[in-house]
Amino acid sequence: MAKPKVTGKKAARSASKTLKKSSTGKSSKSAAGSALSQTKAPKKVTSKKAASAASKTLRDGRTSKTSKSSAGSALSQRPKTVANKSKSTKGTGSRAVKRKK
């Protein structure tokens, strides 16, 4: 079984700085808040919404190193899920068939 993850000291410090900074964007602050809340809580996991914000933060070129550090920590604490096969093939059956006129 995998070891439960918690936010490390360096990432927690980065998350704190990100939350304090007034010019930081909404996504960065969401990811930082998630990371900071998991500092000493191995049973907590990043929500889908916070993981999405963390991903957006990491992809944005304007984001600072401190924001990216806390976003990376939050994203690493999101459990990996197996994709539902029925969702991945949804809609391919009826649209793939050409209709006769």
GROMACS .gro file of N, CA and C in nm:
model
  303
    1MET      N    1   0.084  -0.118   0.000
    1MET     CA    2   0.000   0.000   0.000
    1MET      C    3   0.089   0.125   0.000
    2ALA      N    4   0.049   0.226  -0.072
    2ALA     CA    5   0.128   0.348  -0.085
    2ALA      C    6   0.127   0.428   0.045
    3LYS      N    7   0.237   0.492   0.071
    3LYS     CA    8   0.250   0.575   0.190
    3LYS      C    9   0.165   0.701   0.173
    4PRO      N   10   0.085   0.739   0.274
    4PRO     CA   11   0.004   0.860   0.262
    4PRO      C   12   0.093   0.984   0.246
    5LYS      N   13   0.052   1.074   0.160
    5LYS     CA   14   0.132   1.193   0.135
    5LYS      C   15   0.082   1.311   0.216
    6VAL      N   16   0.176   1.393   0.260
    6VAL     CA   17   0.145   1.519   0.327
    6VAL      C   18   0.231   1.627   0.264
    7THR      N   19   0.191   1.752   0.280
    7THR     CA   20   0.268   1.864   0.227
    7THR      C   21   0.393   1.883   0.311
    8GLY      N   22   0.508   1.894   0.246
    8GLY     CA   23   0.635   1.915   0.314
    8GLY      C   24   0.652   2.059   0.360
    9LYS      N   25   0.756   2.083   0.439
    9LYS     CA   26   0.780   2.216   0.494
    9LYS      C   27   0.802   2.321   0.385
   10LYS      N   28   0.881   2.286   0.284
   10LYS     CA   29   0.912   2.382   0.178
   10LYS      C   30   0.786   2.418   0.098
   11ALA      N   31   0.706   2.319   0.065
   11ALA     CA   32   0.582   2.344  -0.010
   11ALA      C   33   0.481   2.421   0.076
   12ALA      N   34   0.477   2.391   0.205
   12ALA     CA   35   0.385   2.463   0.296
   12ALA      C   36   0.425   2.609   0.307
   13ARG      N   37   0.555   2.635   0.312
   13ARG     CA   38   0.604   2.773   0.316
   13ARG      C   39   0.566   2.847   0.187
   14SER      N   40   0.581   2.778   0.074
   14SER     CA   41   0.544   2.837  -0.055
   14SER      C   42   0.394   2.864  -0.061
   15ALA      N   43   0.315   2.771  -0.010
   15ALA     CA   44   0.170   2.788  -0.009
   15ALA      C   45   0.130   2.908   0.077
   16SER      N   46   0.195   2.925   0.190
   16SER     CA   47   0.167   3.037   0.277
   16SER      C   48   0.199   3.170   0.208
   17LYS      N   49   0.313   3.175   0.141
   17LYS     CA   50   0.352   3.297   0.068
   17LYS      C   51   0.253   3.326  -0.044
   18THR      N   52   0.209   3.221  -0.112
   18THR     CA   53   0.114   3.237  -0.223
   18THR      C   54  -0.018   3.294  -0.172
   19LEU      N   55  -0.065   3.246  -0.058
   19LEU     CA   56  -0.192   3.294  -0.003
   19LEU      C   57  -0.183   3.438   0.048
   20LYS      N   58  -0.066   3.477   0.096
   20LYS     CA   59  -0.048   3.612   0.150
   20LYS      C   60  -0.037   3.718   0.041
   21LYS      N   61   0.014   3.680  -0.075
   21LYS     CA   62   0.038   3.775  -0.182
   21LYS      C   63  -0.094   3.821  -0.245
   22SER      N   64  -0.115   3.951  -0.253
   22SER     CA   65  -0.242   4.004  -0.305
   22SER      C   66  -0.255   3.990  -0.456
   23SER      N   67  -0.146   3.984  -0.529
   23SER     CA   68  -0.152   3.976  -0.675
   23SER      C   69  -0.167   3.834  -0.729
   24THR      N   70  -0.172   3.736  -0.640
   24THR     CA   71  -0.183   3.597  -0.681
   24THR      C   72  -0.324   3.567  -0.731
   25GLY      N   73  -0.333   3.488  -0.839
   25GLY     CA   74  -0.461   3.454  -0.899
   25GLY      C   75  -0.543   3.355  -0.817
   26LYS      N   76  -0.669   3.343  -0.855
   26LYS     CA   77  -0.764   3.258  -0.784
   26LYS      C   78  -0.724   3.110  -0.787
   27SER      N   79  -0.680   3.061  -0.902
   27SER     CA   80  -0.641   2.921  -0.915
   27SER      C   81  -0.521   2.888  -0.828
   28SER      N   82  -0.423   2.978  -0.827
   28SER     CA   83  -0.303   2.957  -0.746
   28SER      C   84  -0.338   2.952  -0.598
   29LYS      N   85  -0.428   3.041  -0.556
   29LYS     CA   86  -0.466   3.044  -0.415
   29LYS      C   87  -0.547   2.920  -0.376
   30SER      N   88  -0.628   2.871  -0.467
   30SER     CA   89  -0.705   2.749  -0.441
   30SER      C   90  -0.612   2.630  -0.420
   31ALA      N   91  -0.514   2.617  -0.509
   31ALA     CA   92  -0.418   2.507  -0.499
   31ALA      C   93  -0.333   2.521  -0.373
   32ALA      N   94  -0.292   2.644  -0.342
   32ALA     CA   95  -0.211   2.668  -0.223
   32ALA      C   96  -0.289   2.636  -0.096
   33GLY      N   97  -0.414   2.672  -0.092
   33GLY     CA   98  -0.498   2.642   0.024
   33GLY      C   99  -0.513   2.492   0.045
   34SER      N  100  -0.529   2.420  -0.064
   34SER     CA  101  -0.541   2.275  -0.056
   34SER      C  102  -0.412   2.213  -0.003
   35ALA      N  103  -0.299   2.258  -0.056
   35ALA     CA  104  -0.170   2.206  -0.011
   35ALA      C  105  -0.146   2.236   0.136
   36LEU      N  106  -0.178   2.358   0.177
   36LEU     CA  107  -0.155   2.399   0.315
   36LEU      C  108  -0.244   2.322   0.412
   37SER      N  109  -0.365   2.291   0.371
   37SER     CA  110  -0.456   2.218   0.459
   37SER      C  111  -0.412   2.072   0.481
   38GLN      N  112  -0.322   2.024   0.396
   38GLN     CA  113  -0.276   1.885   0.406
   38GLN      C  114  -0.137   1.873   0.467
   39THR      N  115  -0.093   1.978   0.536
   39THR     CA  116   0.041   1.978   0.593
   39THR      C  117   0.064   1.865   0.692
   40LYS      N  118  -0.027   1.844   0.784
   40LYS     CA  119  -0.011   1.736   0.883
   40LYS      C  120  -0.133   1.646   0.884
   41ALA      N  121  -0.192   1.627   0.768
   41ALA     CA  122  -0.314   1.547   0.759
   41ALA      C  123  -0.301   1.443   0.648
   42PRO      N  124  -0.242   1.327   0.678
   42PRO     CA  125  -0.221   1.226   0.574
   42PRO      C  126  -0.350   1.165   0.517
   43LYS      N  127  -0.462   1.179   0.588
   43LYS     CA  128  -0.587   1.122   0.538
   43LYS      C  129  -0.661   1.216   0.444
   44LYS      N  130  -0.622   1.342   0.439
   44LYS     CA  131  -0.686   1.437   0.349
   44LYS      C  132  -0.629   1.422   0.209
   45VAL      N  133  -0.716   1.442   0.110
   45VAL     CA  134  -0.671   1.438  -0.030
   45VAL      C  135  -0.720   1.563  -0.102
   46THR      N  136  -0.655   1.596  -0.210
   46THR     CA  137  -0.692   1.712  -0.289
   46THR      C  138  -0.822   1.685  -0.363
   47SER      N  139  -0.914   1.781  -0.359
   47SER     CA  140  -1.042   1.766  -0.428
   47SER      C  141  -1.023   1.779  -0.578
   48LYS      N  142  -1.123   1.740  -0.653
   48LYS     CA  143  -1.118   1.748  -0.798
   48LYS      C  144  -1.105   1.894  -0.842
   49LYS      N  145  -1.176   1.983  -0.776
   49LYS     CA  146  -1.174   2.126  -0.809
   49LYS      C  147  -1.036   2.186  -0.781
   50ALA      N  148  -0.977   2.152  -0.666
   50ALA     CA  149  -0.845   2.203  -0.631
   50ALA      C  150  -0.738   2.146  -0.723
   51ALA      N  151  -0.753   2.019  -0.762
   51ALA     CA  152  -0.657   1.957  -0.854
   51ALA      C  153  -0.662   2.024  -0.991
   52SER      N  154  -0.781   2.059  -1.034
   52SER     CA  155  -0.797   2.131  -1.161
   52SER      C  156  -0.730   2.268  -1.154
   53ALA      N  157  -0.748   2.337  -1.041
   53ALA     CA  158  -0.685   2.467  -1.021
   53ALA      C  159  -0.533   2.454  -1.017
   54ALA      N  160  -0.484   2.348  -0.954
   54ALA     CA  161  -0.339   2.324  -0.946
   54ALA      C  162  -0.282   2.297  -1.085
   55SER      N  163  -0.354   2.220  -1.163
   55SER     CA  164  -0.310   2.191  -1.300
   55SER      C  165  -0.303   2.319  -1.384
   56LYS      N  166  -0.404   2.401  -1.369
   56LYS     CA  167  -0.409   2.530  -1.441
   56LYS      C  168  -0.292   2.619  -1.398
   57THR      N  169  -0.263   2.619  -1.270
   57THR     CA  170  -0.153   2.698  -1.215
   57THR      C  171  -0.019   2.653  -1.272
   58LEU      N  172   0.001   2.522  -1.280
   58LEU     CA  173   0.128   2.468  -1.332
   58LEU      C  174   0.146   2.496  -1.481
   59ARG      N  175   0.037   2.502  -1.556
   59ARG     CA  176   0.046   2.526  -1.701
   59ARG      C  177   0.062   2.673  -1.737
   60ASP      N  178   0.025   2.762  -1.645
   60ASP     CA  179   0.031   2.906  -1.673
   60ASP      C  180   0.176   2.954  -1.666
   61GLY      N  181   0.222   3.018  -1.771
   61GLY     CA  182   0.360   3.065  -1.778
   61GLY      C  183   0.390   3.184  -1.687
   62ARG      N  184   0.287   3.254  -1.643
   62ARG     CA  185   0.307   3.373  -1.559
   62ARG      C  186   0.318   3.340  -1.410
   63THR      N  187   0.297   3.217  -1.374
   63THR     CA  188   0.294   3.176  -1.233
   63THR      C  189   0.434   3.172  -1.172
   64SER      N  190   0.445   3.219  -1.048
   64SER     CA  191   0.573   3.221  -0.978
   64SER      C  192   0.615   3.081  -0.933
   65LYS      N  193   0.742   3.069  -0.896
   65LYS     CA  194   0.795   2.940  -0.848
   65LYS      C  195   0.725   2.896  -0.720
   66THR      N  196   0.696   2.990  -0.632
   66THR     CA  197   0.631   2.954  -0.505
   66THR      C  198   0.491   2.899  -0.529
   67SER      N  199   0.418   2.961  -0.621
   67SER     CA  200   0.283   2.913  -0.653
   67SER      C  201   0.289   2.776  -0.717
   68LYS      N  202   0.386   2.755  -0.805
   68LYS     CA  203   0.400   2.626  -0.872
   68LYS      C  204   0.440   2.516  -0.773
   69SER      N  205   0.520   2.552  -0.675
   69SER     CA  206   0.562   2.455  -0.573
   69SER      C  207   0.442   2.406  -0.494
   70SER      N  208   0.358   2.497  -0.448
   70SER     CA  209   0.240   2.456  -0.371
   70SER      C  210   0.138   2.385  -0.459
   71ALA      N  211   0.125   2.426  -0.584
   71ALA     CA  212   0.032   2.360  -0.677
   71ALA      C  213   0.078   2.216  -0.705
   72GLY      N  214   0.206   2.199  -0.721
   72GLY     CA  215   0.261   2.064  -0.743
   72GLY      C  216   0.237   1.973  -0.624
   73SER      N  217   0.252   2.028  -0.505
   73SER     CA  218   0.227   1.950  -0.385
   73SER      C  219   0.081   1.908  -0.377
   74ALA      N  220  -0.009   2.002  -0.404
   74ALA     CA  221  -0.152   1.971  -0.399
   74ALA      C  222  -0.188   1.865  -0.503
   75LEU      N  223  -0.133   1.878  -0.622
   75LEU     CA  224  -0.164   1.784  -0.730
   75LEU      C  225  -0.109   1.645  -0.701
   76SER      N  226   0.005   1.637  -0.636
   76SER     CA  227   0.063   1.507  -0.605
   76SER      C  228  -0.017   1.432  -0.500
   77GLN      N  229  -0.102   1.502  -0.427
   77GLN     CA  230  -0.182   1.440  -0.322
   77GLN      C  231  -0.323   1.404  -0.370
   78ARG      N  232  -0.346   1.417  -0.499
   78ARG     CA  233  -0.473   1.374  -0.559
   78ARG      C  234  -0.461   1.227  -0.594
   79PRO      N  235  -0.550   1.142  -0.543
   79PRO     CA  236  -0.539   0.999  -0.575
   79PRO      C  237  -0.563   0.974  -0.724
   80LYS      N  238  -0.489   0.880  -0.778
   80LYS     CA  239  -0.505   0.844  -0.919
   80LYS      C  240  -0.631   0.760  -0.932
   81THR      N  241  -0.713   0.793  -1.030
   81THR     CA  242  -0.836   0.718  -1.052
   81THR      C  243  -0.830   0.650  -1.187
   82VAL      N  244  -0.896   0.537  -1.194
   82VAL     CA  245  -0.903   0.462  -1.320
   82VAL      C  246  -1.021   0.517  -1.399
   83ALA      N  247  -0.998   0.549  -1.526
   83ALA     CA  248  -1.104   0.604  -1.610
   83ALA      C  249  -1.213   0.500  -1.633
   84ASN      N  250  -1.335   0.545  -1.630
   84ASN     CA  251  -1.449   0.458  -1.656
   84ASN      C  252  -1.456   0.431  -1.806
   85LYS      N  253  -1.454   0.305  -1.844
   85LYS     CA  254  -1.451   0.269  -1.986
   85LYS      C  255  -1.577   0.314  -2.059
   86SER      N  256  -1.690   0.314  -1.994
   86SER     CA  257  -1.813   0.353  -2.062
   86SER      C  258  -1.812   0.501  -2.098
   87LYS      N  259  -1.745   0.583  -2.022
   87LYS     CA  260  -1.736   0.725  -2.052
   87LYS      C  261  -1.642   0.751  -2.168
   88SER      N  262  -1.535   0.674  -2.179
   88SER     CA  263  -1.437   0.699  -2.284
   88SER      C  264  -1.490   0.662  -2.423
   89THR      N  265  -1.587   0.571  -2.431
   89THR     CA  266  -1.640   0.530  -2.560
   89THR      C  267  -1.778   0.590  -2.586
   90LYS      N  268  -1.822   0.676  -2.501
   90LYS     CA  269  -1.955   0.733  -2.511
   90LYS      C  270  -1.971   0.812  -2.641
   91GLY      N  271  -2.078   0.786  -2.711
   91GLY     CA  272  -2.110   0.864  -2.830
   91GLY      C  273  -2.046   0.817  -2.959
   92THR      N  274  -1.961   0.718  -2.955
   92THR     CA  275  -1.893   0.676  -3.078
   92THR      C  276  -1.981   0.587  -3.164
   93GLY      N  277  -2.075   0.514  -3.106
   93GLY     CA  278  -2.159   0.420  -3.181
   93GLY      C  279  -2.251   0.485  -3.280
   94SER      N  280  -2.337   0.574  -3.237
   94SER     CA  281  -2.438   0.631  -3.324
   94SER      C  282  -2.381   0.734  -3.421
   95ARG      N  283  -2.278   0.801  -3.385
   95ARG     CA  284  -2.221   0.906  -3.471
   95ARG      C  285  -2.131   0.848  -3.580
   96ALA      N  286  -2.077   0.730  -3.556
   96ALA     CA  287  -1.985   0.669  -3.652
   96ALA      C  288  -2.060   0.612  -3.773
   97VAL      N  289  -2.188   0.585  -3.757
   97VAL     CA  290  -2.267   0.525  -3.865
   97VAL      C  291  -2.323   0.637  -3.954
   98LYS      N  292  -2.301   0.624  -4.086
   98LYS     CA  293  -2.354   0.723  -4.180
   98LYS      C  294  -2.502   0.695  -4.203
   99ARG      N  295  -2.577   0.800  -4.207
   99ARG     CA  296  -2.721   0.786  -4.230
   99ARG      C  297  -2.751   0.782  -4.380
  100LYS      N  298  -2.846   0.700  -4.416
  100LYS     CA  299  -2.888   0.691  -4.557
  100LYS      C  300  -3.001   0.791  -4.581
  101LYS      N  301  -2.999   0.852  -4.697
  101LYS     CA  302  -3.104   0.951  -4.731
  101LYS      C  303  -3.211   0.891  -4.815
   0.00000   0.00000   0.00000
